[in-house]
Every structure is written in C-alpha cells, then in structure tokens.
Short mmCIF file of C-alpha atoms in Angstrom, two decimals:
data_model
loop_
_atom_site.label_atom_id
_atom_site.label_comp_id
_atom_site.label_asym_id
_atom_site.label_seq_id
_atom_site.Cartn_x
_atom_site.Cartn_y
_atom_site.Cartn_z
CA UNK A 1 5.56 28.06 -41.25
CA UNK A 2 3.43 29.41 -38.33
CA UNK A 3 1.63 25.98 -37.88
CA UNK A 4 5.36 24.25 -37.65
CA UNK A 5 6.79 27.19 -35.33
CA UNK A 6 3.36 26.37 -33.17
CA UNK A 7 4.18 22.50 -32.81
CA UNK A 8 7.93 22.83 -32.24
CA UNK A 9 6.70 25.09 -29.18
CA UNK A 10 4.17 22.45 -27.80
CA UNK A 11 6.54 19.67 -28.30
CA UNK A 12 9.29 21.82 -26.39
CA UNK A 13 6.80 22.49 -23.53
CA UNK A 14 5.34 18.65 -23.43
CA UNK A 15 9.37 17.76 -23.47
CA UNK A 16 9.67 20.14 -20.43
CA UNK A 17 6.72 19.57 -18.44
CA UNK A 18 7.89 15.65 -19.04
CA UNK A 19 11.29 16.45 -17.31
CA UNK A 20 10.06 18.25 -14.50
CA UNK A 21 7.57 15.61 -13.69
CA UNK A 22 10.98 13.01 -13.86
CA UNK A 23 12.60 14.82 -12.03
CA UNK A 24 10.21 15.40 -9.15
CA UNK A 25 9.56 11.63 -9.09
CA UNK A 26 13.57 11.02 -8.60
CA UNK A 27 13.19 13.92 -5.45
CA UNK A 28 10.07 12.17 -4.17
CA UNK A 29 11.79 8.81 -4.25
CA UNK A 30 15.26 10.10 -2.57
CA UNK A 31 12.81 12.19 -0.34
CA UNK A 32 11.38 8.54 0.77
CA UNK A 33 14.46 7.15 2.06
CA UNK A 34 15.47 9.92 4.30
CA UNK A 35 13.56 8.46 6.96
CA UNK A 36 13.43 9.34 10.82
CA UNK A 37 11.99 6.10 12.19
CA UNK A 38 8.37 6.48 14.02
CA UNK A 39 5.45 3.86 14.79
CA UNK A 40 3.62 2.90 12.60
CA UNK A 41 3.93 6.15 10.01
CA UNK A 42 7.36 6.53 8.86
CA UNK A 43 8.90 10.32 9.02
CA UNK A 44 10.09 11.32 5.85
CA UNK A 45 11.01 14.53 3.86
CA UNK A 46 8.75 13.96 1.27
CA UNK A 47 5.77 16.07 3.11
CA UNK A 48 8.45 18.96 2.24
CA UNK A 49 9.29 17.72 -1.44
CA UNK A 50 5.44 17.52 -2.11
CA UNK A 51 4.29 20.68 -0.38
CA UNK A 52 7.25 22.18 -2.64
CA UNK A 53 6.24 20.59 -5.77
CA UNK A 54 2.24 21.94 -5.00
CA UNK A 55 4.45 25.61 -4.33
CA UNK A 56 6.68 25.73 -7.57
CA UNK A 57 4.40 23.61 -10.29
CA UNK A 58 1.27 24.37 -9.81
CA UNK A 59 -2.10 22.35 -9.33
CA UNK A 60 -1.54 20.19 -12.69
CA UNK A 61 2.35 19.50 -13.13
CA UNK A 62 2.52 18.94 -8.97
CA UNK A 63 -0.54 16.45 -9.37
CA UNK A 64 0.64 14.95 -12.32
CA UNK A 65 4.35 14.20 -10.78
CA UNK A 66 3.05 12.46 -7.29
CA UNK A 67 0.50 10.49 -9.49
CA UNK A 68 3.60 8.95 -11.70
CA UNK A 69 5.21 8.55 -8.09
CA UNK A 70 2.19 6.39 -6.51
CA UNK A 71 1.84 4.47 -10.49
CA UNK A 72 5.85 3.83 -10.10
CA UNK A 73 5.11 2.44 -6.60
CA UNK A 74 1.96 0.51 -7.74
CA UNK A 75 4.28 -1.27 -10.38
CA UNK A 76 6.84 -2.49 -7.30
CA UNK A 77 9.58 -0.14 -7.76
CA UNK A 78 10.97 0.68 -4.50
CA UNK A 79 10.24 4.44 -4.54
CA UNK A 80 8.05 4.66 -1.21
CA UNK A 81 9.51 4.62 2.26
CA UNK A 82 10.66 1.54 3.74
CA UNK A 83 11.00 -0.21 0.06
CA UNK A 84 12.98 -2.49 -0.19
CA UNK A 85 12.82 -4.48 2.24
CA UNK A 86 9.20 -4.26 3.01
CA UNK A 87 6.41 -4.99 0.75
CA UNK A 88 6.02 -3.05 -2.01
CA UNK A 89 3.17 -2.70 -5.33
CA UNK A 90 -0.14 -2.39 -4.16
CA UNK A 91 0.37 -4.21 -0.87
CA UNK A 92 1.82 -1.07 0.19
CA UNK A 93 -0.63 1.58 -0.41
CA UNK A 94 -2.91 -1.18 1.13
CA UNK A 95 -0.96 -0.73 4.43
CA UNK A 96 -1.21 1.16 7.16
CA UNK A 97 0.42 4.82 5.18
CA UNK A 98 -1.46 4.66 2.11
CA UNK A 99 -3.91 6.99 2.85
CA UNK A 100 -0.86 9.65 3.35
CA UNK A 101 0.30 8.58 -0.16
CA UNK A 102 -3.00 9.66 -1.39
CA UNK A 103 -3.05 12.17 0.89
CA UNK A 104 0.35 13.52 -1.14
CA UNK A 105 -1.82 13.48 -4.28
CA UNK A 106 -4.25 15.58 -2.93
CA UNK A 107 -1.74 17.94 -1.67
CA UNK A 108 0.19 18.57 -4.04
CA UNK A 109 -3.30 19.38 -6.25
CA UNK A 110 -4.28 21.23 -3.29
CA UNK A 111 -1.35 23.39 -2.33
CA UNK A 112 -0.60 24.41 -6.11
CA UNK A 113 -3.96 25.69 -6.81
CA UNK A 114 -3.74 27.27 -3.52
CA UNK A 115 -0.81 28.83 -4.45
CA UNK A 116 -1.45 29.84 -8.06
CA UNK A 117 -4.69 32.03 -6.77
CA UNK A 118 -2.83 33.92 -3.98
CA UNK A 119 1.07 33.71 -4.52
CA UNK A 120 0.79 36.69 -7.35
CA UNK A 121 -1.21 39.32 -5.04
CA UNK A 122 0.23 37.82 -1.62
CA UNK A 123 3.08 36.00 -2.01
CA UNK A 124 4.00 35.17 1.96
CA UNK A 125 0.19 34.94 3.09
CA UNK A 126 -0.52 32.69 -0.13
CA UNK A 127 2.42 30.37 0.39
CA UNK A 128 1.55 30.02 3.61
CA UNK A 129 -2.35 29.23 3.01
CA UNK A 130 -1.28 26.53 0.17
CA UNK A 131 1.14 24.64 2.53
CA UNK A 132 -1.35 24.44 5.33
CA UNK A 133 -4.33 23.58 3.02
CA UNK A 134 -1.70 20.76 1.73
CA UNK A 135 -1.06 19.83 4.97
CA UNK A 136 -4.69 19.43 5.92
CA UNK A 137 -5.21 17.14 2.68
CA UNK A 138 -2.75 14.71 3.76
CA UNK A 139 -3.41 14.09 7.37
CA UNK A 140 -7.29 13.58 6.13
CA UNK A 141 -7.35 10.56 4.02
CA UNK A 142 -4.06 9.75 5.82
CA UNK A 143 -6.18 9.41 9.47
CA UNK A 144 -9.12 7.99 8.11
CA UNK A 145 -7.58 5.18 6.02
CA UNK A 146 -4.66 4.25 9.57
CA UNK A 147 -8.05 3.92 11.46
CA UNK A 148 -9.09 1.52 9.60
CA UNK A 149 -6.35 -0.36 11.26
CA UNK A 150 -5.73 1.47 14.88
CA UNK A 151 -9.63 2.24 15.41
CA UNK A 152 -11.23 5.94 15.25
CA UNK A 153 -10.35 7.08 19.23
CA UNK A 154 -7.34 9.00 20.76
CA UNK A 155 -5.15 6.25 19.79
CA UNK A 156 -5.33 6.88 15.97
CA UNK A 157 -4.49 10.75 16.54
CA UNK A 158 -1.64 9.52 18.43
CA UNK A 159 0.10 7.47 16.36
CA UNK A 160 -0.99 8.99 13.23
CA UNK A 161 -0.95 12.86 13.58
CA UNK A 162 0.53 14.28 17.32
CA UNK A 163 4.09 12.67 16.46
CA UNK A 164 4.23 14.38 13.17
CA UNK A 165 2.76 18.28 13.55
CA UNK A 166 5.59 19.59 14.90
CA UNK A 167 7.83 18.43 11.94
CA UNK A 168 5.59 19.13 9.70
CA UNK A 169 5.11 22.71 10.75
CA UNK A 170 8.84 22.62 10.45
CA UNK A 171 8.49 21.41 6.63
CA UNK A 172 6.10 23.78 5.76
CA UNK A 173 8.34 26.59 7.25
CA UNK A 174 10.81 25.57 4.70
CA UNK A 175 9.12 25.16 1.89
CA UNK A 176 7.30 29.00 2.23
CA UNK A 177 10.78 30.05 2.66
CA UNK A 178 12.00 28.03 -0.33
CA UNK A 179 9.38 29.69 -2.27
CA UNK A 180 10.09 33.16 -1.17
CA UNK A 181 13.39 32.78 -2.37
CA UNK A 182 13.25 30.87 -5.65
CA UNK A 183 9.92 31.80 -6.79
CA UNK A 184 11.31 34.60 -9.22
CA UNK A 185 14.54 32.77 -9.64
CA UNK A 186 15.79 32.12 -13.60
CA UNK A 187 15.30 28.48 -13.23
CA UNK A 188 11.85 28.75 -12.05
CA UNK A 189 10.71 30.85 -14.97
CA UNK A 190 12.01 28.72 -17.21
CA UNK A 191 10.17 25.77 -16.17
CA UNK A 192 6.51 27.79 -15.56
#
C-alpha cells in the first residue's frame, strides 16, 4: 500500500513537472514572436520569459524547459524568433543569435540556482542577484559566438549588447517584480 501511495506521488509530480516544462516551451515560443526589430539580434520578450522561468522553477525545471525549447528548434519547428520565414533547425543556432539561445540555457540554470540560495533569506536582494547573474550568462556566449561573425572590437558590443541593456534592465525589473508578487501565490506552490 505504501509502495503504491509512493509511485502514484512520483508519477503525479513527473506528470507536473512535464506540464510546466510544456507550458514554458509554448511561453518561450509566443515570447519569440513578439519581436521589436534590431540589427542583427532580434529584440524579443523571451530574455523576460527565461529570466522568469530561472525565478519561479528553479535551476533544474527552468534548464530543463529552455533545453526542450532549443531541441524543438533544432528539429525545425518554428519556435525561435524570426521562424518562419527565415531558416530554421540547426542553421539557426548556427547564425548570428545562437550563442544568446545558449546563452538562455545558461540563464535560466543560472538565475534559478541563484534564486533558490537567496530568494528564502532575501527575497528582493536574491531576485535581483539571479536576474543579473542570468543576464550576464546570456550576453557571454551570446557576444563571443556574434563575434565570430562581426569581429571582437567596439563594433561587436555595438550591435550585440549597447542596443539591448536598457531593455533588458527593463525585463529584469519585471520579472523581480513578478516574483515579488507571485512567489507565495497558490499557483506557485502548487507547481514547486
């Protein structure tokens, strides 16, 4: 009886940690498409749905989620920004951005264990620390990998970080204030 009660609980929280990683794959792929056009990074809102997922799931769920994402873009779905019409599979993490898809990877790994060590004790000083610690590990592979193409000098920071800061400050601000207000919220214990 114990044993059964035991596996009807791990099946219940596989079956749960399965929909939550769905579901932050759909928000990462809407994210994508809400685009305000720059050269040659795209803006998107998907710096806030990552730093967010990082925030709310935690180093292993949030990790686990944006890996499906970049495997659902691999296969040629049309989850990443710009898809359709432009290229998509692996052509596309080949490009120009993919070092800021890996870059979401590492932040949402980042930013969740970030956030699971502080948020308890310090809740506004921790949220903050994860999202800029996220931040950090997206513009890093992110710069390195569009240099490849633009060339290590001012003209890489340019086009591949100045444009961006100041709305991704912005995006950061909201997701620490996101967190402050749902991080005690019904739904979010039910999904921790």
């Amino acid at each position: 009886m114990l044993i059964e009660a035991g596996n009807q609980r791990s099946v219940m929280s596989l079956a749960r940690d399965v929909g939550v990683i769905i579901l932050g794959t759909l928000l990462l792929a809407i994210s994508a498409k809400v685009v305000v056009p720059f050269y040659p990074v795209p803006m998107t809102t998907q710096t806030l749905v990552v730093l967010c997922l990082g925030l709310f799931l935690g180093p292993v769920r949030a990790g686990a989620t944006v890996a499906v994402y970049l495997f659902e873009g691999l296969m040629g779905l049309p989850v990443f920004a710009g898809t359709p019409p432009a290229v998509a599979g692996p052509a596309y993490l080949l490009g120009p951005t993919g070092g800021y898809l890996i870059g979401f990877l590492l932040c949402a790994v980042v930013s969740g264990f970030v956030a699971q060590r502080l948020s308890g004790t310090r809740p506004v000083s921790g949220a903050f620390l994860a999202v800029l610690s996220g931040s950090i590990a997206i513009y890093m592979p992110g710069l390195a990998w569009l240099g490849s193409f633009l060339g290590y000098d001012e003209k890489l920071l340019a086009a591949g970080l100045y444009p961006f800061v100041s709305g991704d400050v912005t995006k950061a601000a909201i997701a620490c204030v996101l967190f402050m207000i749902f991080r005690d919220s019904h739904v979010m214990r039910r999904i921790r």
